[in-house]
């Protein structure tokens, strides 16, 4: 079967499960925020900002990401960030998105948890009304910050737990294993929240981190997690438990250039449940969902059937009620039927 066409990918109904809201900050919005808050970046052009981007590993990416985070101050700033992402996602036929946010990067600068979450929630509501896209929030803990800080953040989040569907773990993995956060993840599970965590590519002790995530911390998904391919016992476990993997083609390529060609095909061949996602599109040359799927297709020669499966995996892995899930799956089936008719007519 031929690889999927661009038009097929563009029209495919999609769900996104791995996107960091702070990582969706585009240069244009950076300048608006800088003007609003009197930051020196206001004198730069979008091209200047883009030209300063470049990363080759996790720490060099995080340095960029943290710099951008500093521009977010007010409830309106968080609203604008989230609204811009959801508008873009909806334009790419993303029907549903679970979005990571990093409250500690803001509360440690003296911004109230409430300011952050109020802006994001107002944007979610407006985007659903204006563009029809549904979304939920997944609160991430910053792994190079202390376990105590994560605990305090979870405590601050208590009044807003009905607005948060799950917790995650992101940022600098080196020396910061999932086990460091065992207690706060237990609290989250006990509170009825879902659990996921990053196991980035080629990190120190990656196999042990993947093992802890799956066996000790009750992670329901793995964000990235590609090094599982080197460990048959973990791979078998992930396959048997149908653990969804949130694969992100752009950062994978930046860190391991053969990744989309080899790893995506290897994950599929191993019978794992994969999804395709953008990660931090504001910093990744405008690679949102559609572009990420095209990158995956170009690397792994994904067929329309395989992309339908990948989209179905994402809707099945979403932390939503069964009724809502069924509406998305029906739209996907409808799309598949129409795509099949178009294919046979040409
Ligand atoms: Zn990520």
PDB file of C-alpha atoms and ligand atoms in Angstrom, residues 18 20 198 224 279, ligand 1:
ATOM      1  CA  UNK A  18       1.505  15.163  24.064  1.00  0.00           C
ATOM      2  CA  UNK A  20       3.255  21.340  26.290  1.00  0.00           C
ATOM      3  CA  UNK A 198       8.133  11.365  30.094  1.00  0.00           C
ATOM      4  CA  UNK A 224       8.350   9.192  24.189  1.00  0.00           C
ATOM      5  CA  UNK A 279       5.409  18.166  21.751  1.00  0.00           C
TER       6      UNK A 279
HETATM    7 ZN1  LIG B   1       7.202  16.401  25.987  1.00  0.00          ZN
END
